[in-house]
Every structure is written in C-alpha cells, then in structure tokens.
PDB file of C-alpha atoms in Angstrom:
ATOM      1  CA  MET X  22      76.829  72.173 150.042  1.00 49.00           C
ATOM      2  CA  PRO X  23      73.055  72.060 150.686  1.00 51.00           C
ATOM      3  CA  GLY X  24      72.375  74.630 147.824  1.00 49.00           C
ATOM      4  CA  SER X  25      74.281  72.627 145.375  1.00 56.00           C
ATOM      5  CA  LYS X  26      72.513  69.383 146.214  1.00 57.00           C
ATOM      6  CA  SER X  27      69.256  71.191 145.653  1.00 63.00           C
ATOM      7  CA  ILE X  28      70.217  72.331 142.304  1.00 65.00           C
ATOM      8  CA  ARG X  29      71.333  68.907 141.288  1.00 62.00           C
ATOM      9  CA  ASP X  30      68.091  67.393 142.426  1.00 59.00           C
ATOM     10  CA  ASN X  31      66.169  69.904 140.392  1.00 59.00           C
ATOM     11  CA  VAL X  32      67.977  69.273 137.271  1.00 55.00           C
ATOM     12  CA  ARG X  33      67.675  65.546 137.768  1.00 59.00           C
ATOM     13  CA  ASN X  34      64.021  65.672 138.380  1.00 59.00           C
ATOM     14  CA  PHE X  35      63.558  67.872 135.221  1.00 56.00           C
ATOM     15  CA  LEU X  36      65.359  65.544 133.042  1.00 53.00           C
ATOM     16  CA  PHE X  37      63.711  62.502 134.090  1.00 57.00           C
ATOM     17  CA  SER X  38      60.245  63.672 134.350  1.00 57.00           C
ATOM     18  CA  ASN X  39      57.740  61.835 132.126  1.00 54.00           C
ATOM     19  CA  MET X  40      57.446  64.650 129.540  1.00 56.00           C
ATOM     20  CA  ASN X  41      61.232  64.959 129.210  1.00 61.00           C
ATOM     21  CA  LYS X  42      61.712  61.174 128.947  1.00 62.00           C
ATOM     22  CA  GLN X  43      59.472  61.086 125.876  1.00 65.00           C
ATOM     23  CA  PHE X  44      61.321  64.096 124.306  1.00 61.00           C
ATOM     24  CA  LEU X  45      64.812  62.457 124.805  1.00 61.00           C
ATOM     25  CA  ILE X  46      63.427  59.169 123.272  1.00 63.00           C
ATOM     26  CA  PHE X  47      62.075  61.103 120.284  1.00 59.00           C
ATOM     27  CA  ALA X  48      65.499  62.968 119.845  1.00 66.00           C
ATOM     28  CA  PHE X  49      67.453  59.744 120.025  1.00 63.00           C
ATOM     29  CA  PHE X  50      65.381  58.145 117.186  1.00 58.00           C
ATOM     30  CA  LEU X  51      65.529  61.328 115.140  1.00 64.00           C
ATOM     31  CA  LEU X  52      69.279  61.388 115.547  1.00 70.00           C
ATOM     32  CA  LEU X  53      69.392  57.618 114.522  1.00 61.00           C
ATOM     33  CA  SER X  54      67.261  58.112 111.463  1.00 59.00           C
ATOM     34  CA  GLY X  55      69.429  61.066 110.306  1.00 62.00           C
ATOM     35  CA  VAL X  56      72.450  58.879 110.574  1.00 62.00           C
ATOM     36  CA  PHE X  57      70.837  56.146 108.622  1.00 58.00           C
ATOM     37  CA  TRP X  58      69.720  58.680 105.963  1.00 60.00           C
ATOM     38  CA  LEU X  59      73.200  59.996 105.762  1.00 58.00           C
ATOM     39  CA  ILE X  60      74.705  56.667 105.307  1.00 61.00           C
ATOM     40  CA  ILE X  61      72.257  55.707 102.435  1.00 61.00           C
ATOM     41  CA  THR X  62      72.698  59.151 100.827  1.00 59.00           C
ATOM     42  CA  LEU X  63      76.472  59.042 100.784  1.00 57.00           C
ATOM     43  CA  ASN X  64      76.514  55.494  99.356  1.00 61.00           C
ATOM     44  CA  GLU X  65      74.870  56.790  96.253  1.00 74.00           C
ATOM     45  CA  THR X  66      76.954  57.872  93.073  1.00 79.00           C
ATOM     46  CA  TYR X  67      77.510  61.532  92.505  1.00 79.00           C
ATOM     47  CA  GLU X  68      79.379  63.900  90.014  1.00 85.00           C
ATOM     48  CA  LYS X  69      81.222  66.831  91.375  1.00 86.00           C
ATOM     49  CA  GLU X  70      83.730  69.416  89.999  1.00 88.00           C
ATOM     50  CA  ILE X  71      86.837  69.830  92.044  1.00 87.00           C
ATOM     51  CA  GLN X  72      90.033  71.878  91.561  1.00 88.00           C
ATOM     52  CA  ILE X  73      93.342  70.382  91.465  1.00 87.00           C
ATOM     53  CA  PRO X  74      96.632  72.278  91.620  1.00 87.00           C
ATOM     54  CA  MET X  75      99.019  71.629  88.625  1.00 89.00           C
ATOM     55  CA  ARG X  76     102.423  73.010  87.766  1.00 89.00           C
ATOM     56  CA  VAL X  77     105.428  72.553  85.418  1.00 91.00           C
ATOM     57  CA  ALA X  78     108.169  71.047  87.641  1.00 90.00           C
ATOM     58  CA  ASN X  79     111.843  70.175  87.241  1.00 91.00           C
ATOM     59  CA  ILE X  80     112.542  73.299  85.174  1.00 90.00           C
ATOM     60  CA  PRO X  81     116.268  73.713  84.275  1.00 90.00           C
ATOM     61  CA  LYS X  82     118.036  76.630  85.955  1.00 88.00           C
ATOM     62  CA  ARG X  83     118.624  78.535  82.799  1.00 87.00           C
ATOM     63  CA  VAL X  84     114.932  78.240  81.819  1.00 91.00           C
ATOM     64  CA  VAL X  85     112.271  80.935  82.748  1.00 91.00           C
ATOM     65  CA  LEU X  86     108.652  80.273  82.089  1.00 90.00           C
ATOM     66  CA  ILE X  87     107.210  83.331  80.323  1.00 90.00           C
ATOM     67  CA  SER X  88     103.568  82.338  79.934  1.00 84.00           C
ATOM     68  CA  ALA X  89     100.790  82.993  82.475  1.00 71.00           C
ATOM     69  CA  PRO X  90     100.633  79.837  84.402  1.00 63.00           C
ATOM     70  CA  VAL X  91      97.535  77.783  84.925  1.00 66.00           C
ATOM     71  CA  ASP X  92      97.669  76.782  88.424  1.00 76.00           C
ATOM     72  CA  THR X  93      94.476  74.759  88.780  1.00 85.00           C
ATOM     73  CA  VAL X  94      92.624  72.371  86.661  1.00 90.00           C
ATOM     74  CA  ARG X  95      88.874  71.931  87.075  1.00 90.00           C
ATOM     75  CA  VAL X  96      88.154  68.150  86.989  1.00 90.00           C
ATOM     76  CA  THR X  97      84.519  66.586  87.029  1.00 91.00           C
ATOM     77  CA  VAL X  98      84.709  63.246  88.790  1.00 88.00           C
ATOM     78  CA  ARG X  99      82.101  60.485  89.505  1.00 88.00           C
ATOM     79  CA  ASP X 100      82.288  58.379  92.662  1.00 86.00           C
ATOM     80  CA  ASN X 101      80.096  57.627  95.835  1.00 84.00           C
ATOM     81  CA  GLY X 102      79.341  60.280  98.196  1.00 77.00           C
ATOM     82  CA  TRP X 103      81.886  59.251 100.727  1.00 75.00           C
ATOM     83  CA  VAL X 104      84.777  59.570  98.320  1.00 78.00           C
ATOM     84  CA  ILE X 105      83.509  62.908  96.973  1.00 80.00           C
ATOM     85  CA  LEU X 106      83.151  64.117 100.469  1.00 77.00           C
ATOM     86  CA  ASN X 107      86.819  63.037 101.290  1.00 81.00           C
ATOM     87  CA  TYR X 108      88.001  65.086  98.195  1.00 81.00           C
ATOM     88  CA  LEU X 109      86.282  68.107  99.211  1.00 78.00           C
ATOM     89  CA  TYR X 110      86.821  68.276 103.020  1.00 77.00           C
ATOM     90  CA  GLY X 111      89.140  65.474 103.974  1.00 67.00           C
ATOM     91  CA  LYS X 112      92.179  64.254 102.140  1.00 66.00           C
ATOM     92  CA  LYS X 113      93.487  67.248 100.051  1.00 68.00           C
ATOM     93  CA  ILE X 114      94.608  66.259  96.515  1.00 77.00           C
ATOM     94  CA  GLY X 115      98.292  67.064  96.162  1.00 80.00           C
ATOM     95  CA  VAL X 116      99.941  69.237  93.399  1.00 86.00           C
ATOM     96  CA  VAL X 117     100.121  67.521  90.152  1.00 88.00           C
ATOM     97  CA  ASN X 118     103.486  67.917  88.659  1.00 90.00           C
ATOM     98  CA  ALA X 119     104.173  67.797  84.922  1.00 91.00           C
ATOM     99  CA  ASN X 120     107.865  67.211  84.115  1.00 92.00           C
ATOM    100  CA  PHE X 121     109.291  69.969  81.956  1.00 92.00           C
ATOM    101  CA  ARG X 122     111.554  67.784  79.776  1.00 92.00           C
ATOM    102  CA  THR X 123     108.544  65.362  79.063  1.00 93.00           C
ATOM    103  CA  PHE X 124     106.316  67.991  77.587  1.00 93.00           C
ATOM    104  CA  ASP X 125     109.029  70.422  76.154  1.00 92.00           C
ATOM    105  CA  LYS X 126     108.286  70.694  72.351  1.00 91.00           C
ATOM    106  CA  GLY X 127     111.505  72.819  71.758  1.00 88.00           C
ATOM    107  CA  HIS X 128     111.827  76.398  70.326  1.00 87.00           C
ATOM    108  CA  GLY X 129     110.463  77.997  73.450  1.00 89.00           C
ATOM    109  CA  ARG X 130     107.131  76.033  73.580  1.00 91.00           C
ATOM    110  CA  GLY X 131     105.666  73.244  75.540  1.00 92.00           C
ATOM    111  CA  SER X 132     102.319  71.407  75.632  1.00 92.00           C
ATOM    112  CA  ILE X 133     100.506  68.924  77.930  1.00 91.00           C
ATOM    113  CA  SER X 134      97.643  67.125  76.159  1.00 92.00           C
ATOM    114  CA  GLY X 135      94.292  66.270  77.588  1.00 90.00           C
ATOM    115  CA  SER X 136      95.290  62.669  77.896  1.00 91.00           C
ATOM    116  CA  ASP X 137      98.401  63.475  79.664  1.00 93.00           C
ATOM    117  CA  ILE X 138      96.650  65.626  82.142  1.00 91.00           C
ATOM    118  CA  ARG X 139      94.142  62.873  82.680  1.00 91.00           C
ATOM    119  CA  ARG X 140      96.909  60.282  83.288  1.00 92.00           C
ATOM    120  CA  LEU X 141      98.624  62.595  85.845  1.00 92.00           C
ATOM    121  CA  ILE X 142      95.478  63.459  87.671  1.00 89.00           C
ATOM    122  CA  GLU X 143      94.352  59.805  87.820  1.00 88.00           C
ATOM    123  CA  GLN X 144      97.465  58.995  89.908  1.00 88.00           C
ATOM    124  CA  GLN X 145      96.188  61.300  92.711  1.00 84.00           C
ATOM    125  CA  LEU X 146      92.603  59.898  92.834  1.00 87.00           C
ATOM    126  CA  GLU X 147      91.023  56.680  94.234  1.00 83.00           C
ATOM    127  CA  LEU X 148      90.884  53.689  91.868  1.00 85.00           C
ATOM    128  CA  SER X 149      87.016  53.839  92.114  1.00 86.00           C
ATOM    129  CA  THR X 150      86.924  57.519  90.861  1.00 87.00           C
ATOM    130  CA  LYS X 151      86.043  58.131  87.172  1.00 90.00           C
ATOM    131  CA  ILE X 152      86.962  61.417  85.467  1.00 89.00           C
ATOM    132  CA  ILE X 153      84.114  62.761  83.389  1.00 91.00           C
ATOM    133  CA  SER X 154      85.743  65.980  82.134  1.00 92.00           C
ATOM    134  CA  ILE X 155      88.752  68.112  82.474  1.00 91.00           C
ATOM    135  CA  LYS X 156      89.046  71.947  81.964  1.00 91.00           C
ATOM    136  CA  PRO X 157      91.025  73.303  80.262  1.00 88.00           C
ATOM    137  CA  GLU X 158      91.561  70.318  77.915  1.00 87.00           C
ATOM    138  CA  ARG X 159      95.193  71.200  77.260  1.00 89.00           C
ATOM    139  CA  LEU X 160      97.808  73.249  78.756  1.00 89.00           C
ATOM    140  CA  ASP X 161     100.370  75.182  76.792  1.00 90.00           C
ATOM    141  CA  PHE X 162     103.393  76.960  78.210  1.00 91.00           C
ATOM    142  CA  ALA X 163     106.190  79.132  76.806  1.00 91.00           C
ATOM    143  CA  TYR X 164     109.677  79.777  78.143  1.00 92.00           C
ATOM    144  CA  ASN X 165     112.892  81.428  77.213  1.00 91.00           C
ATOM    145  CA  ASN X 166     116.659  80.747  78.335  1.00 90.00           C
ATOM    146  CA  GLY X 167     116.869  83.587  80.776  1.00 88.00           C
ATOM    147  CA  GLU X 168     116.892  86.537  78.273  1.00 91.00           C
ATOM    148  CA  TYR X 169     115.458  89.735  79.885  1.00 92.00           C
ATOM    149  CA  LYS X 170     115.343  93.590  79.536  1.00 94.00           C
ATOM    150  CA  ARG X 171     114.858  96.199  82.031  1.00 96.00           C
ATOM    151  CA  VAL X 172     112.132  98.718  80.897  1.00 96.00           C
ATOM    152  CA  PRO X 173     110.562 101.725  82.672  1.00 96.00           C
ATOM    153  CA  VAL X 174     107.122 101.725  84.257  1.00 96.00           C
ATOM    154  CA  ARG X 175     104.349 104.117  83.010  1.00 96.00           C
ATOM    155  CA  TRP X 176     100.932 104.600  84.297  1.00 96.00           C
ATOM    156  CA  ALA X 177      97.675 104.404  81.982  1.00 95.00           C
ATOM    157  CA  GLY X 178      94.176 105.529  82.562  1.00 95.00           C
ATOM    158  CA  ARG X 179      92.285 108.528  83.991  1.00 94.00           C
ATOM    159  CA  ILE X 180      94.023 110.600  86.854  1.00 94.00           C
ATOM    160  CA  ILE X 181      92.281 113.996  87.292  1.00 92.00           C
ATOM    161  CA  PRO X 182      92.691 115.976  90.492  1.00 92.00           C
ATOM    162  CA  ASP X 183      90.394 118.526  91.836  1.00 89.00           C
ATOM    163  CA  GLN X 184      89.825 121.723  89.760  1.00 83.00           C
ATOM    164  CA  LEU X 185      92.261 123.871  91.637  1.00 83.00           C
ATOM    165  CA  PHE X 186      95.037 121.103  91.806  1.00 87.00           C
ATOM    166  CA  PHE X 187      97.357 119.460  89.396  1.00 85.00           C
ATOM    167  CA  ILE X 188      99.790 116.457  89.373  1.00 87.00           C
ATOM    168  CA  SER X 189     103.110 118.116  90.259  1.00 83.00           C
ATOM    169  CA  GLN X 190     105.191 114.895  90.426  1.00 87.00           C
ATOM    170  CA  VAL X 191     104.627 111.140  89.731  1.00 93.00           C
ATOM    171  CA  GLU X 192     106.771 108.588  91.588  1.00 95.00           C
ATOM    172  CA  TYR X 193     107.053 104.929  90.680  1.00 96.00           C
ATOM    173  CA  MET X 194     108.191 102.337  93.133  1.00 96.00           C
ATOM    174  CA  PRO X 195     109.952 100.710  91.583  1.00 95.00           C
ATOM    175  CA  ASP X 196     110.424 102.930  88.454  1.00 95.00           C
ATOM    176  CA  SER X 197     111.438  99.980  86.083  1.00 96.00           C
ATOM    177  CA  VAL X 198     110.809  96.170  85.960  1.00 96.00           C
ATOM    178  CA  ASP X 199     112.438  93.133  84.275  1.00 96.00           C
ATOM    179  CA  ILE X 200     110.691  91.509  81.421  1.00 95.00           C
ATOM    180  CA  TYR X 201     111.227  88.003  80.110  1.00 94.00           C
ATOM    181  CA  ALA X 202     110.016  87.217  76.663  1.00 92.00           C
ATOM    182  CA  SER X 203     111.171  86.106  73.206  1.00 89.00           C
ATOM    183  CA  ARG X 204     113.911  88.105  71.547  1.00 89.00           C
ATOM    184  CA  GLN X 205     111.415  89.650  69.056  1.00 90.00           C
ATOM    185  CA  LYS X 206     109.138  90.863  71.948  1.00 91.00           C
ATOM    186  CA  LEU X 207     112.029  92.006  74.054  1.00 92.00           C
ATOM    187  CA  ASP X 208     113.071  94.296  71.114  1.00 92.00           C
ATOM    188  CA  SER X 209     109.484  95.743  70.613  1.00 92.00           C
ATOM    189  CA  ILE X 210     108.733  96.526  74.282  1.00 93.00           C
ATOM    190  CA  GLN X 211     110.010  99.940  75.269  1.00 94.00           C
ATOM    191  CA  ALA X 212     107.871 100.447  78.505  1.00 95.00           C
ATOM    192  CA  ILE X 213     105.470  98.501  80.743  1.00 95.00           C
ATOM    193  CA  TYR X 214     102.178 100.135  81.555  1.00 96.00           C
ATOM    194  CA  THR X 215      99.819  99.644  84.383  1.00 96.00           C
ATOM    195  CA  GLU X 216      96.285  98.346  84.201  1.00 95.00           C
ATOM    196  CA  PRO X 217      93.908 101.231  83.499  1.00 95.00           C
ATOM    197  CA  LEU X 218      93.568 103.586  86.526  1.00 96.00           C
ATOM    198  CA  ASN X 219      90.562 105.734  87.290  1.00 96.00           C
ATOM    199  CA  TYR X 220      90.803 108.359  90.005  1.00 95.00           C
ATOM    200  CA  ALA X 221      89.327 111.832  89.972  1.00 93.00           C
ATOM    201  CA  ASN X 222      88.496 114.823  92.198  1.00 92.00           C
ATOM    202  CA  PHE X 223      91.228 114.183  94.861  1.00 92.00           C
ATOM    203  CA  ARG X 224      93.221 116.856  96.462  1.00 89.00           C
ATOM    204  CA  ASP X 225      95.827 115.085  98.782  1.00 89.00           C
ATOM    205  CA  SER X 226      98.594 112.959  97.315  1.00 90.00           C
ATOM    206  CA  LEU X 227      97.303 109.693  95.973  1.00 95.00           C
ATOM    207  CA  ILE X 228      99.300 106.456  96.381  1.00 96.00           C
ATOM    208  CA  VAL X 229      98.045 103.462  94.206  1.00 96.00           C
ATOM    209  CA  ASP X 230      99.111  99.821  94.404  1.00 96.00           C
ATOM    210  CA  CYS X 231      98.297  98.407  90.885  1.00 95.00           C
ATOM    211  CA  ARG X 232      99.215  95.417  88.641  1.00 95.00           C
ATOM    212  CA  LEU X 233     101.051  95.859  85.513  1.00 95.00           C
ATOM    213  CA  SER X 234      99.564  95.040  82.015  1.00 92.00           C
ATOM    214  CA  HIS X 235     101.513  93.066  79.422  1.00 84.00           C
ATOM    215  CA  MET X 236     101.161  90.925  76.478  1.00 85.00           C
ATOM    216  CA  ASN X 237     100.805  86.970  76.579  1.00 85.00           C
ATOM    217  CA  ASP X 238     104.053  85.187  76.954  1.00 88.00           C
ATOM    218  CA  VAL X 239     105.699  88.056  78.728  1.00 92.00           C
ATOM    219  CA  LYS X 240     106.827  87.556  82.298  1.00 92.00           C
ATOM    220  CA  VAL X 241     107.143  90.855  84.336  1.00 94.00           C
ATOM    221  CA  VAL X 242     109.115  90.965  87.694  1.00 94.00           C
ATOM    222  CA  PRO X 243     107.652  92.306  89.781  1.00 94.00           C
ATOM    223  CA  GLU X 244     104.045  92.220  88.558  1.00 93.00           C
ATOM    224  CA  ARG X 245     102.869  94.850  91.022  1.00 95.00           C
ATOM    225  CA  VAL X 246     104.131  98.530  91.650  1.00 97.00           C
ATOM    226  CA  ARG X 247     103.164 101.370  93.745  1.00 97.00           C
ATOM    227  CA  ILE X 248     102.709 104.797  92.186  1.00 97.00           C
ATOM    228  CA  GLY X 249     102.577 108.132  93.955  1.00 96.00           C
ATOM    229  CA  PHE X 250     100.662 111.113  92.328  1.00 95.00           C
ATOM    230  CA  TYR X 251     101.590 114.248  94.301  1.00 92.00           C
ATOM    231  CA  THR X 252      99.431 117.308  94.009  1.00 90.00           C
ATOM    232  CA  ASP X 253      99.987 120.933  94.231  1.00 88.00           C
ATOM    233  CA  VAL X 254      97.760 123.957  94.134  1.00 88.00           C
ATOM    234  CA  LEU X 255      97.424 125.634  90.710  1.00 85.00           C
ATOM    235  CA  THR X 256      98.049 129.274  90.426  1.00 87.00           C
ATOM    236  CA  GLU X 257      98.734 131.929  87.753  1.00 89.00           C
ATOM    237  CA  GLU X 258     102.064 133.656  87.971  1.00 92.00           C
ATOM    238  CA  SER X 259     104.534 135.559  86.018  1.00 94.00           C
ATOM    239  CA  ILE X 260     108.363 135.978  85.964  1.00 94.00           C
ATOM    240  CA  ASP X 261     110.375 138.934  84.838  1.00 94.00           C
ATOM    241  CA  GLY X 262     113.919 139.233  83.457  1.00 94.00           C
ATOM    242  CA  VAL X 263     114.077 136.353  80.972  1.00 95.00           C
ATOM    243  CA  PRO X 264     116.830 137.274  78.546  1.00 95.00           C
ATOM    244  CA  ILE X 265     116.342 137.234  74.667  1.00 95.00           C
ATOM    245  CA  VAL X 266     118.961 135.008  72.875  1.00 94.00           C
ATOM    246  CA  CYS X 267     119.721 135.473  69.163  1.00 93.00           C
ATOM    247  CA  LEU X 268     119.999 132.293  66.952  1.00 93.00           C
ATOM    248  CA  ASN X 269     121.923 131.961  63.820  1.00 93.00           C
ATOM    249  CA  LEU X 270     123.854 135.255  64.356  1.00 91.00           C
ATOM    250  CA  PRO X 271     126.830 135.519  61.959  1.00 91.00           C
ATOM    251  CA  GLU X 272     130.397 136.057  63.483  1.00 88.00           C
ATOM    252  CA  GLY X 273     131.212 139.685  64.136  1.00 87.00           C
ATOM    253  CA  LYS X 274     127.636 140.799  64.388  1.00 89.00           C
ATOM    254  CA  VAL X 275     125.630 141.683  67.719  1.00 91.00           C
ATOM    255  CA  LEU X 276     121.770 141.828  68.004  1.00 91.00           C
ATOM    256  CA  ARG X 277     120.620 144.227  70.639  1.00 92.00           C
ATOM    257  CA  THR X 278     116.829 144.079  71.461  1.00 94.00           C
ATOM    258  CA  PHE X 279     114.714 146.711  73.342  1.00 94.00           C
ATOM    259  CA  PRO X 280     113.892 145.526  75.851  1.00 93.00           C
ATOM    260  CA  ALA X 281     116.649 142.871  76.311  1.00 94.00           C
ATOM    261  CA  LYS X 282     114.574 140.843  78.729  1.00 94.00           C
ATOM    262  CA  VAL X 283     110.958 140.144  78.883  1.00 96.00           C
ATOM    263  CA  SER X 284     108.205 138.574  81.228  1.00 96.00           C
ATOM    264  CA  ILE X 285     106.516 135.305  80.845  1.00 96.00           C
ATOM    265  CA  HIS X 286     102.993 134.517  82.237  1.00 95.00           C
ATOM    266  CA  PHE X 287     102.237 130.980  83.150  1.00 93.00           C
ATOM    267  CA  VAL X 288     100.477 128.389  85.360  1.00 89.00           C
ATOM    268  CA  ALA X 289     102.164 126.321  87.916  1.00 87.00           C
ATOM    269  CA  GLY X 290     102.060 124.812  91.417  1.00 85.00           C
ATOM    270  CA  VAL X 291     102.877 126.983  94.429  1.00 85.00           C
ATOM    271  CA  SER X 292     105.861 124.832  95.427  1.00 83.00           C
ATOM    272  CA  ARG X 293     107.350 124.996  91.859  1.00 84.00           C
ATOM    273  CA  ILE X 294     107.043 128.825  91.766  1.00 88.00           C
ATOM    274  CA  ARG X 295     109.204 129.205  94.833  1.00 86.00           C
ATOM    275  CA  THR X 296     112.203 127.437  93.210  1.00 87.00           C
ATOM    276  CA  LEU X 297     111.805 129.077  89.757  1.00 90.00           C
ATOM    277  CA  ASN X 298     114.372 131.476  88.152  1.00 91.00           C
ATOM    278  CA  PRO X 299     114.424 133.137  84.752  1.00 93.00           C
ATOM    279  CA  GLU X 300     117.472 131.184  83.347  1.00 92.00           C
ATOM    280  CA  GLU X 301     115.152 128.125  83.228  1.00 93.00           C
ATOM    281  CA  PHE X 302     113.119 129.719  80.302  1.00 96.00           C
ATOM    282  CA  THR X 303     114.581 130.215  76.736  1.00 96.00           C
ATOM    283  CA  VAL X 304     113.272 133.061  74.598  1.00 96.00           C
ATOM    284  CA  VAL X 305     114.905 133.408  71.131  1.00 96.00           C
ATOM    285  CA  ALA X 306     114.974 135.798  68.136  1.00 95.00           C
ATOM    286  CA  ASP X 307     116.103 134.336  64.703  1.00 95.00           C
ATOM    287  CA  TYR X 308     118.779 136.498  62.729  1.00 93.00           C
ATOM    288  CA  ARG X 309     117.840 134.670  59.556  1.00 92.00           C
ATOM    289  CA  GLU X 310     114.087 135.598  59.932  1.00 93.00           C
ATOM    290  CA  ILE X 311     115.122 139.264  60.643  1.00 91.00           C
ATOM    291  CA  GLU X 312     117.247 139.373  57.405  1.00 89.00           C
ATOM    292  CA  GLN X 313     114.383 138.181  55.368  1.00 89.00           C
ATOM    293  CA  GLU X 314     111.634 140.366  56.661  1.00 85.00           C
ATOM    294  CA  HIS X 315     113.550 143.677  57.163  1.00 81.00           C
ATOM    295  CA  SER X 316     110.955 144.839  59.526  1.00 87.00           C
ATOM    296  CA  GLU X 317     111.296 147.505  62.260  1.00 88.00           C
ATOM    297  CA  LYS X 318     110.494 144.899  64.909  1.00 93.00           C
ATOM    298  CA  CYS X 319     111.609 141.232  65.186  1.00 94.00           C
ATOM    299  CA  ASN X 320     109.545 138.375  66.472  1.00 95.00           C
ATOM    300  CA  ILE X 321     110.494 136.487  69.615  1.00 96.00           C
ATOM    301  CA  TYR X 322     109.588 133.026  70.522  1.00 96.00           C
ATOM    302  CA  LEU X 323     109.335 131.009  73.806  1.00 96.00           C
ATOM    303  CA  ARG X 324     111.620 128.011  72.975  1.00 94.00           C
ATOM    304  CA  ASN X 325     112.064 126.099  76.192  1.00 93.00           C
ATOM    305  CA  VAL X 326     109.926 125.910  79.347  1.00 94.00           C
ATOM    306  CA  PRO X 327     110.982 124.180  82.485  1.00 91.00           C
ATOM    307  CA  GLN X 328     109.241 121.165  83.883  1.00 85.00           C
ATOM    308  CA  GLY X 329     105.993 121.813  85.933  1.00 81.00           C
ATOM    309  CA  ILE X 330     105.072 124.879  84.027  1.00 88.00           C
ATOM    310  CA  SER X 331     101.969 125.020  81.648  1.00 85.00           C
ATOM    311  CA  ARG X 332     100.272 127.570  79.535  1.00 88.00           C
ATOM    312  CA  ALA X 333     103.339 129.808  79.369  1.00 94.00           C
ATOM    313  CA  THR X 334     102.985 132.931  77.142  1.00 95.00           C
ATOM    314  CA  LEU X 335     105.211 135.866  76.451  1.00 96.00           C
ATOM    315  CA  SER X 336     104.214 139.277  77.592  1.00 94.00           C
ATOM    316  CA  VAL X 337     105.062 140.630  74.151  1.00 95.00           C
ATOM    317  CA  ASN X 338     105.682 138.882  70.768  1.00 94.00           C
ATOM    318  CA  GLN X 339     107.677 141.564  69.006  1.00 95.00           C
ATOM    319  CA  VAL X 340     110.604 143.878  70.195  1.00 95.00           C
ATOM    320  CA  ASP X 341     112.537 146.723  68.698  1.00 94.00           C
ATOM    321  CA  TYR X 342     116.150 145.644  67.710  1.00 93.00           C
ATOM    322  CA  LEU X 343     119.530 146.956  66.458  1.00 91.00           C
ATOM    323  CA  ILE X 344     122.263 144.857  64.547  1.00 89.00           C
ATOM    324  CA  GLU X 345     125.663 146.237  65.258  1.00 89.00           C
ATOM    325  CA  GLU X 346     129.136 145.236  64.103  1.00 84.00           C
ATOM    326  CA  GLU X 347     131.742 144.128  66.582  1.00 75.00           C
TER     327      GLU X 347
END
C-alpha cells in the first residue's frame, strides 16, 4: 500500500540520518562498556548472607517434634560475584536434611553442632565457596513419643465492647486443641490461651483469627483458632416470682415466708431476657441462722444467678416468717 511504504521510508530516513547514526554508535559503545564493567565487577570476591532451609529428617513414626522448628539457617559465604549471583537468583540451594537418628541425644532431646551444620551445608555449595559464619551456631530440638493431651482454648487480652453493649457469648472454633510435650508439662497445662487480643468500642459481633501462645517445647495442633465474640444490648430489668427456699430445715418443720416470692433486679442482654424464667434464680433463707438470731424477720440471700446475668440484687433482704410443725 502506498501509505505503508511512505511510513517505512520515513522511519528508515529517521534512523539512518546523520544525527541518529551518531546516537546509535554511542549507545552501542555504552552498552559494550557496561558489559565489560559487569564482567570485571562480578569476577571480584564478595561476602553475602544467604538463607538456607534446614530440617530434621527421617523422623520415626512414633516420634513427634515438640520444639519450635528453626527452618532456615543464615550463612555468610565468600566467593566471586558470579557464584553469589547464582545463589541469590539462579540455582536455588536445596533443603539441608539433618538425620534424626544421627543427632538424637536421647531422653527427648537432640542437638546439631555448628561443625555438623557447616558440613551439611557445604554439601550444597560450590567447591570455591567459603563459609564465613553460620547463625544460629547450634540447633537444638525436643521430641516425645506421641504423648498428647486435649485441652480447652481460652482467650487472653482486652476485649471491651461499646458502652451500651456486652459480650453475651464467646465461641471457639475449635474449642480445644491437642498439645504434645513432656509428661511433666502435659500434667501442668490445663488450658491453652491465645496471644493477647486488643479490641475495644465495637458493637457488632467480632470474629478474630489468632495464634495460640504456649511454652517452649510444647507443640500445639492446630496453632491458630477463630474466636467469635457475640454482642448484645445491655439493659436493666427485673423478674418477679422467684420462690424463697429454706436451707437446713429439720424434718417435720415448715418455714413460711411473707412474701413467699420476691423480685430480682439485674442487668442483661435483650436476647437473654426473652428466655429468662424465675426458676433459674435461687433465693434462700437459712434455718440455722433463724434459730440463732430469734429475730422477727429472717435474712434472705441470692444464691445462684443464671449465665448472662450481672449486677443481680434482691428487691428486699429480709422477710417476715413463720415456722410450723407438720
């Protein structure tokens, strides 16, 4: 097409004009000098820290590692730039495996010395590479023979909803975890707590994904849980018709109180109030106390309050009474 030919001619004329020829020659020699500089630079010797993955391998089926694994070792190496560049961006250094039986010291402990770490890593490096330093200088690990215990999960920290709300329910997902440890630690651990949580001034239900906190040489499965903090609107309410029950009443006697039932004031969530009934509370009078005091009125006490109820108080603390023989 005539238009296409005209465009090609314009481009060719632009590229091969006198000014552009000089620019292309300059760019070629600039690129060539950059290549020579790179070759000279990479032929020099450098020191660089690289990370090498390392793990305990060939673990017997009945053995469970309970220590926090160190999965990388930081190694400072010395070699020419080409080799260092290859370590960083080219050939990836494979996982260094330490045989369990080789480094097992017995009694639930194992240790890999600095010289053994160096020997294992040197097998993955080029012959020209020299190791300058290794961190950590020694790797210790702990294990048991599969002994574990199932314990409940509990949250720790600061969970404070908005002023007019409260936590009506806490749900753990899962609600318990398996822990692997020495027999002494298994006996001492009764629950596993989360890492400290810090949430405040929320109204809607809060779902948190968090890690579990535990001692050294304790393996927790799973290591993360989800916790749901469900909120409800806080309100003051009262409930009528809670019966008074007499404690320590001798056989053949009857205690009659006036009134026989009392009211209780409390604070709770709206949803909890809808399902509440008087039988969930326990109000008592003690016959032994009545006999000792010989008063015209007897004291009554709020003994049991259902879950989800707070700041519960009796409408009266004393009532008239009558003791009758059956």
